[in-house]
Coordinates of C-alpha atoms and ligand atoms in Angstrom, one line a residue:
M1 CA 110.3 94.3 127.5
I2 CA 108.3 95.8 131.0
I3 CA 109.1 99.7 131.1
S4 CA 106.8 100.4 133.6
A5 CA 104.0 99.4 135.3
S6 CA 101.7 100.9 132.9
T7 CA 103.2 99.2 129.9
D8 CA 103.1 96.2 131.4
Y9 CA 99.4 96.7 132.7
R10 CA 98.1 97.7 129.0
E11 CA 99.5 94.5 127.7
A12 CA 97.2 92.9 129.9
A13 CA 94.2 95.0 129.1
R14 CA 95.0 95.1 125.8
R15 CA 94.4 90.5 126.0
K16 CA 91.7 90.7 127.7
L17 CA 89.7 93.9 126.3
P18 CA 87.7 93.6 123.3
P19 CA 89.7 95.3 120.8
F20 CA 86.8 97.9 120.5
L21 CA 86.9 98.9 124.3
F22 CA 90.9 99.1 124.2
H23 CA 91.3 100.8 121.6
Y24 CA 88.7 103.6 122.6
I25 CA 91.4 103.6 125.7
D26 CA 94.3 103.7 124.3
G27 CA 93.4 105.7 120.7
G28 CA 93.5 109.7 120.6
A29 CA 92.3 112.5 117.5
Y30 CA 93.4 111.8 114.1
A31 CA 96.8 111.2 113.4
E32 CA 97.4 110.7 117.1
H33 CA 100.6 113.2 117.3
T34 CA 99.6 114.6 120.4
L35 CA 98.9 111.7 122.1
R36 CA 102.2 110.2 121.4
R37 CA 103.6 114.2 122.3
N38 CA 102.8 114.1 125.4
V39 CA 104.1 110.7 126.5
G40 CA 107.2 111.5 124.5
D41 CA 107.9 114.9 125.4
L42 CA 107.7 114.3 129.8
A43 CA 110.2 111.2 129.2
D44 CA 112.2 113.3 127.4
I45 CA 112.4 115.5 130.2
A46 CA 115.7 114.8 132.3
L47 CA 116.1 114.6 136.1
R48 CA 119.0 116.5 138.1
Q49 CA 120.8 113.6 140.2
R50 CA 121.7 114.9 143.9
V51 CA 123.4 112.4 146.1
L52 CA 124.6 112.5 150.2
R53 CA 121.9 114.6 151.2
N54 CA 120.1 112.5 153.9
M55 CA 117.1 111.8 152.4
S56 CA 115.6 109.9 155.6
D57 CA 112.7 111.6 155.9
L58 CA 111.0 112.7 152.9
S59 CA 107.2 113.3 152.5
V60 CA 104.9 112.7 149.4
N61 CA 102.1 113.8 150.7
T62 CA 100.1 117.5 149.5
E63 CA 97.1 119.2 150.0
L64 CA 94.4 121.0 147.3
W65 CA 91.5 122.6 149.1
G66 CA 92.1 122.2 152.2
E67 CA 91.8 117.8 151.0
K68 CA 95.0 115.7 151.6
L69 CA 96.4 113.6 149.0
D70 CA 98.8 110.7 150.3
I71 CA 100.8 111.2 147.0
P72 CA 99.8 114.6 144.5
V73 CA 98.0 112.3 142.2
V74 CA 94.3 112.9 141.0
L75 CA 92.3 109.8 139.0
A76 CA 91.3 111.7 136.0
P77 CA 87.3 111.7 134.5
V78 CA 87.2 108.7 132.3
G79 CA 83.6 108.1 130.4
L80 CA 82.6 104.6 130.2
T81 CA 85.1 103.1 132.7
G82 CA 82.1 100.5 133.7
M83 CA 82.5 99.1 130.4
F84 CA 86.5 98.5 131.3
A85 CA 85.5 96.1 134.8
R86 CA 82.6 95.3 136.3
R87 CA 81.0 98.5 137.9
G88 CA 84.1 100.1 137.0
E89 CA 84.4 103.3 138.4
V90 CA 83.3 101.5 141.8
Q91 CA 86.3 99.9 141.5
A92 CA 88.5 102.6 141.1
A93 CA 87.1 104.7 143.2
R94 CA 87.7 102.0 146.1
A95 CA 91.2 101.6 144.9
A96 CA 91.9 105.6 144.9
T97 CA 90.8 105.9 148.7
R98 CA 92.9 103.3 149.9
K99 CA 95.4 105.3 148.4
G100 CA 94.7 108.1 149.9
V101 CA 94.0 110.3 146.4
P102 CA 91.0 111.5 144.9
F103 CA 88.5 109.6 142.3
T104 CA 87.0 111.3 139.5
L105 CA 83.6 110.8 138.5
S106 CA 82.9 111.2 134.8
T107 CA 79.5 113.1 133.4
V108 CA 79.8 109.8 131.7
S109 CA 80.2 107.2 133.5
V110 CA 78.3 104.1 133.6
C111 CA 77.6 103.4 137.4
P112 CA 75.7 106.7 138.5
I113 CA 76.6 109.0 141.2
E114 CA 74.3 107.6 144.0
E115 CA 76.3 104.2 143.0
V116 CA 80.1 105.8 143.4
A117 CA 79.7 108.0 146.3
P118 CA 78.1 106.0 149.4
A119 CA 81.0 103.2 148.2
I120 CA 84.0 104.8 149.6
E121 CA 84.0 107.3 152.8
R122 CA 86.4 110.1 150.6
P123 CA 83.8 112.8 148.8
I124 CA 84.7 111.6 145.3
W125 CA 85.4 114.5 142.8
F126 CA 82.7 115.3 139.7
Q127 CA 83.5 116.0 136.7
L128 CA 80.6 117.8 134.0
Y129 CA 80.5 119.0 130.9
V130 CA 79.0 121.8 129.0
L131 CA 75.7 120.0 127.2
R132 CA 72.9 121.7 125.8
D133 CA 70.8 120.2 127.9
R134 CA 71.2 123.1 130.8
G135 CA 68.5 120.5 132.6
F136 CA 70.9 117.5 133.1
M137 CA 73.3 119.8 133.9
K138 CA 71.3 121.6 136.7
N139 CA 70.0 118.0 137.8
A140 CA 73.7 116.4 137.8
L141 CA 75.2 119.3 139.9
E142 CA 72.3 118.6 142.5
R143 CA 72.9 115.4 142.5
A144 CA 76.8 115.3 143.0
Q145 CA 76.0 118.3 145.7
A146 CA 73.6 115.4 147.8
A147 CA 76.2 113.3 147.3
G148 CA 79.0 115.3 148.9
V149 CA 80.8 116.1 146.1
K150 CA 82.8 119.0 147.0
T151 CA 85.5 119.8 144.0
L152 CA 83.5 120.3 140.3
V153 CA 85.9 119.3 137.6
F154 CA 84.2 121.7 134.8
T155 CA 85.8 120.3 131.0
V156 CA 85.8 122.5 128.8
D157 CA 87.6 121.0 125.7
M158 CA 84.8 118.9 124.3
P159 CA 82.7 121.8 122.6
V160 CA 82.5 119.2 119.6
P161 CA 83.7 115.4 119.9
G162 CA 87.6 114.9 118.4
A163 CA 87.5 112.9 115.2
R164 CA 88.8 109.7 116.6
Y165 CA 89.6 107.1 113.8
R166 CA 90.6 104.1 115.7
D167 CA 87.0 103.6 116.9
A168 CA 85.8 103.5 113.2
H169 CA 88.4 100.5 112.9
S170 CA 88.1 98.4 115.7
G171 CA 84.1 98.4 115.7
M172 CA 83.5 101.4 118.4
S173 CA 81.6 103.4 115.3
G174 CA 81.8 103.1 111.8
P175 CA 80.0 100.3 109.8
H176 CA 78.7 96.7 111.3
A177 CA 79.7 98.3 114.8
E178 CA 76.8 96.2 116.3
F179 CA 77.5 93.0 114.9
R180 CA 81.6 93.4 115.2
R181 CA 81.3 94.3 118.9
L182 CA 79.2 90.9 119.6
L183 CA 81.8 89.3 117.9
Q184 CA 84.5 90.7 119.8
A185 CA 82.9 90.0 122.8
V186 CA 82.5 86.4 122.7
T187 CA 86.0 85.8 121.6
H188 CA 87.0 87.4 124.8
P189 CA 85.3 85.3 127.6
A190 CA 87.3 86.6 130.5
W191 CA 86.2 90.4 130.1
A192 CA 82.1 89.0 128.5
W193 CA 81.6 86.6 131.7
D194 CA 83.1 89.9 134.1
V195 CA 81.4 92.5 132.3
G196 CA 79.3 92.1 129.8
V197 CA 77.0 89.5 131.8
N198 CA 77.7 90.6 135.5
G199 CA 79.0 94.1 135.1
R200 CA 75.2 95.5 133.5
P201 CA 73.3 97.5 133.3
H202 CA 75.2 99.0 130.7
D203 CA 74.3 102.3 130.4
L204 CA 75.4 106.0 131.3
G205 CA 74.4 106.1 134.7
N206 CA 74.0 109.8 135.4
V207 CA 72.5 110.6 132.1
S208 CA 69.4 107.2 132.6
R209 CA 68.6 108.6 136.1
Y210 CA 67.6 112.2 134.4
L211 CA 66.3 110.2 131.3
G212 CA 64.6 108.0 133.3
K213 CA 63.9 105.7 131.1
A214 CA 66.2 102.8 130.4
T215 CA 67.8 102.5 126.8
G216 CA 70.9 101.0 125.3
L217 CA 74.6 102.9 125.8
K218 CA 74.5 103.4 122.3
D219 CA 71.1 105.4 122.7
Y220 CA 72.8 107.3 125.3
I221 CA 76.0 108.0 123.1
G222 CA 73.7 109.5 120.9
W223 CA 72.4 111.5 122.7
L224 CA 75.6 112.6 124.2
G225 CA 76.6 113.4 120.5
A226 CA 73.7 115.6 119.9
N227 CA 74.2 117.5 123.2
F228 CA 77.7 118.7 122.5
D229 CA 77.3 122.5 122.9
P230 CA 79.6 125.0 120.0
S231 CA 78.1 128.1 121.3
I232 CA 79.5 127.6 124.9
S233 CA 81.2 130.7 126.2
W234 CA 82.5 131.4 129.7
Q235 CA 79.2 133.5 130.5
D236 CA 77.7 130.4 130.5
L237 CA 79.7 129.2 133.3
E238 CA 78.5 132.0 135.7
W239 CA 75.5 130.5 137.1
I240 CA 77.5 127.2 138.0
R241 CA 79.9 129.4 139.8
D242 CA 77.1 131.4 141.7
F243 CA 75.4 127.7 142.6
W244 CA 78.5 125.4 143.3
K245 CA 79.7 125.6 146.9
G246 CA 83.1 123.9 146.5
P247 CA 85.9 124.4 144.3
I248 CA 85.5 124.4 140.8
V249 CA 88.3 123.2 138.2
I250 CA 88.4 124.2 135.1
K251 CA 89.9 121.4 132.9
G252 CA 91.4 121.4 129.0
I253 CA 93.2 124.8 129.7
L254 CA 96.4 124.7 127.2
D255 CA 97.2 128.3 126.9
P256 CA 98.1 131.2 129.3
A257 CA 95.6 133.6 127.8
D258 CA 93.2 131.1 128.4
A259 CA 94.9 130.3 132.0
R260 CA 94.5 134.0 132.7
D261 CA 90.4 134.1 132.1
A262 CA 89.8 131.0 134.3
V263 CA 91.8 133.9 137.2
G264 CA 89.2 135.8 136.1
F265 CA 85.9 133.8 136.0
G266 CA 87.1 132.9 139.5
A267 CA 87.9 129.8 139.4
D268 CA 89.8 127.4 142.2
G269 CA 92.1 125.6 139.9
I270 CA 92.5 124.8 135.9
I271 CA 93.8 121.6 134.6
V272 CA 96.6 121.8 131.9
S273 CA 95.3 119.2 129.4
N274 CA 94.9 118.2 126.0
H275 CA 92.1 115.3 126.9
G276 CA 94.7 113.2 126.5
G277 CA 95.2 113.8 122.8
R278 CA 91.8 113.0 122.5
Q279 CA 90.2 116.1 120.9
L280 CA 92.4 118.5 118.9
D281 CA 95.5 116.7 117.3
G282 CA 98.6 119.1 117.0
V283 CA 98.3 120.8 119.7
L284 CA 101.4 120.7 122.1
S285 CA 101.7 118.8 124.6
S286 CA 100.3 119.3 128.4
V287 CA 104.2 119.5 129.6
R288 CA 104.9 121.8 127.2
A289 CA 102.3 124.0 127.7
L290 CA 102.4 124.1 131.3
P291 CA 105.6 126.0 132.0
A292 CA 103.8 129.1 129.8
I293 CA 100.6 129.0 132.4
A294 CA 102.6 128.8 135.6
E295 CA 104.7 131.4 134.6
A296 CA 101.4 133.6 133.6
V297 CA 98.6 131.9 136.7
G298 CA 101.0 130.3 139.3
G299 CA 100.1 131.2 143.0
D300 CA 96.8 132.4 141.6
L301 CA 95.0 129.5 141.7
K302 CA 95.9 125.6 141.5
I303 CA 97.0 124.1 138.9
L304 CA 96.4 120.7 138.0
V305 CA 98.1 119.0 134.6
D306 CA 97.0 115.5 132.7
G307 CA 98.2 113.7 129.6
G308 CA 101.2 111.3 129.0
V309 CA 101.7 110.4 133.0
R310 CA 102.8 106.8 133.2
T311 CA 105.2 106.9 136.0
G312 CA 106.2 108.2 139.4
L313 CA 109.2 110.2 137.7
D314 CA 106.4 111.7 135.3
V315 CA 104.5 113.4 138.3
V316 CA 107.9 114.9 139.8
R317 CA 108.5 115.6 136.5
L318 CA 105.2 118.0 135.9
I319 CA 105.5 119.4 139.8
A320 CA 108.9 120.3 138.9
L321 CA 107.7 122.3 136.1
G322 CA 104.8 124.1 138.2
A323 CA 101.9 122.2 138.5
D324 CA 100.5 121.8 141.9
A325 CA 99.1 117.7 141.4
V326 CA 98.6 115.4 138.3
L327 CA 96.0 113.5 137.1
I328 CA 96.3 109.8 135.4
G329 CA 93.8 108.7 132.5
R330 CA 95.0 105.4 130.9
A331 CA 97.7 104.7 133.2
F332 CA 95.2 103.5 135.9
V333 CA 92.5 102.2 133.2
Y334 CA 94.5 99.7 132.0
A335 CA 95.2 98.8 135.6
L336 CA 91.5 98.5 136.0
A337 CA 90.8 96.6 132.8
A338 CA 93.6 94.4 134.0
A339 CA 93.0 93.5 137.6
G340 CA 90.1 95.4 138.7
E341 CA 90.6 97.4 142.2
A342 CA 93.7 95.3 143.3
G343 CA 95.3 96.8 139.7
V344 CA 94.9 100.0 140.9
V345 CA 96.0 100.2 144.0
N346 CA 99.5 98.1 142.6
L347 CA 99.5 100.8 140.2
L348 CA 99.1 103.8 142.8
E349 CA 101.8 101.7 145.2
L350 CA 104.3 101.8 142.4
F351 CA 104.0 105.5 141.9
E352 CA 104.0 106.4 145.5
K353 CA 107.6 104.4 145.5
E354 CA 108.8 106.1 142.0
L355 CA 108.3 109.5 143.4
R356 CA 110.1 108.7 146.7
V357 CA 112.8 107.7 144.5
A358 CA 112.5 110.5 142.2
M359 CA 112.5 112.4 145.2
T360 CA 115.2 110.6 147.2
L361 CA 117.5 111.2 144.0
T362 CA 117.1 114.4 143.1
G363 CA 117.5 115.6 147.1
V364 CA 113.5 117.0 147.4
K365 CA 111.9 116.3 150.9
S366 CA 108.9 117.4 150.1
I367 CA 106.2 118.2 146.9
A368 CA 106.3 121.7 148.2
E369 CA 110.3 122.0 147.6
L370 CA 109.7 120.4 144.4
D371 CA 110.2 123.3 141.4
R372 CA 112.9 123.3 138.3
S373 CA 115.8 122.8 140.1
S374 CA 115.4 118.8 140.7
L375 CA 115.5 119.2 136.5
A376 CA 118.6 119.2 134.5
I377 CA 117.4 120.5 131.7
D378 CA 119.3 119.4 128.2
P379 CA 120.3 122.2 127.0
E380 CA 119.4 121.0 122.9
L381 CA 116.5 119.4 123.9
T382 CA 114.9 122.2 125.8
K383 CA 115.9 124.9 124.1
A384 CA 111.8 125.3 123.0
I385 CA 110.8 124.6 126.9
A386 CA 114.1 127.3 127.9
A387 CA 111.9 130.3 125.6
E388 CA 108.9 129.3 127.9
V389 CA 110.7 129.2 130.7
K390 CA 112.3 132.2 132.9
Q391 CA 115.2 130.7 134.4
V392 CA 116.7 126.8 133.5
P393 CA 119.0 125.8 136.2
Ligands
FNR401 C1 88.7 110.3 129.0 N1 88.8 111.7 129.0 C2 87.8 112.2 130.0 N2 87.7 114.0 130.1 C3 86.6 114.6 130.3 O1 87.1 115.4 131.4 N3 85.4 113.5 131.1 C4 85.3 112.4 130.2 O2 83.9 111.6 130.6 C5 86.6 111.4 129.8 N4 86.9 110.1 129.1 C6 88.0 110.0 129.1 C7 88.1 108.5 128.2 C8 89.0 107.9 128.0 C9 88.7 106.5 127.6 C10 89.9 108.4 127.9 C11 91.7 108.0 128.3 C12 90.1 109.6 128.4 C13 90.6 112.6 129.4 C14 91.1 112.3 130.9 O3 90.2 113.0 131.6 C15 92.6 112.3 130.9 O4 92.2 114.2 130.2 C16 93.3 112.2 129.9 O5 92.9 110.8 129.9 C17 95.0 112.2 130.5 O6 95.9 111.6 129.8 P1 96.6 109.9 129.9 O7 97.1 110.3 131.1 O8 95.4 109.4 129.7 O9 97.3 110.3 129.0

């Protein structure tokens, strides 16, 4: 059954990718409760239908820090994207640019900044992890600046990597992982030819340029694992605030108190996120965390959100609850794995159509006008949300 473009692309990605890669994308931390909540809680929020309001001049564009977005969607940073399609980061960045939205390059991308940034006319966004090796962080920031990056996404919810048990089952990690991955690659010839043979080099491009030596992907993952920094605190970010000239967006905020600290730090934006349910399983879904955060800091900085967004309707739901824009992770990765750049363009076109239909039938003419009055919040289902939201229509 086709429920949305994302579910359709997900099935296509499942068929095409070796299982260790499909499950690396698809899975979450521990028992995956938060991963399921992200999707389920969003889908449960009812929209409020309105009719006969002359919706002929509808606009779905928006703006963030002076950058125009054709729809209020950003491609989220996703590590190893170049393993899901040939030079995947370049293909996804091209698709985003064709659809007038930003692409965020992960620290742990396969293609380095210097390969992706010149491939498109629009400046890419760059995501940085907090790592023990501050030399790497500084080097990455300098290279991002030289490549014309303006918006820096700083991911703070990975002081330690979350345990993803699916990866051990699938062969991404665990016993005989290398042999299992090889076996899976040869039994998925379309991927093996596209990425395995023609998508090389397979390394973490940003890291390999810094370390200056060609080693395998496995070695870089080891380097990364040893480099997460549990001692990190807000003070450690101050030099970045001083160094970086453009907007700084803190990714991984799930609590109003942390959102207030981000304002105090001088961030230009936050991303309400639980890392797509890949870090601390059991935390709130992003959509459940959002209203209280919007109450606490709305108007002080831009609020972006991700987690569980699979359709344009989800974008409407999150903006109605206080977000300025929404990031998508798995939704675009499934499309990229299944059909490359064309798949991501198609997915974004479908998001735009869904967004237009939802706004037409909720009687809202612009993104700025979207608020809680567009939601027909079911009183039973949303008692808990109501406690976090001051006025529920
Ligand atoms: C991610 N995410 C992520 N975030 C980040 O800041 N840096 C990264 O390198 C990665 N890598 C990564 C890999 C994969 C395979 C996934 C699925 C996710 C998290 C990502 O940016 C985003 O927060 C979530 O994907 C949002 O949830 P959905 O849209 O996937 O449900």
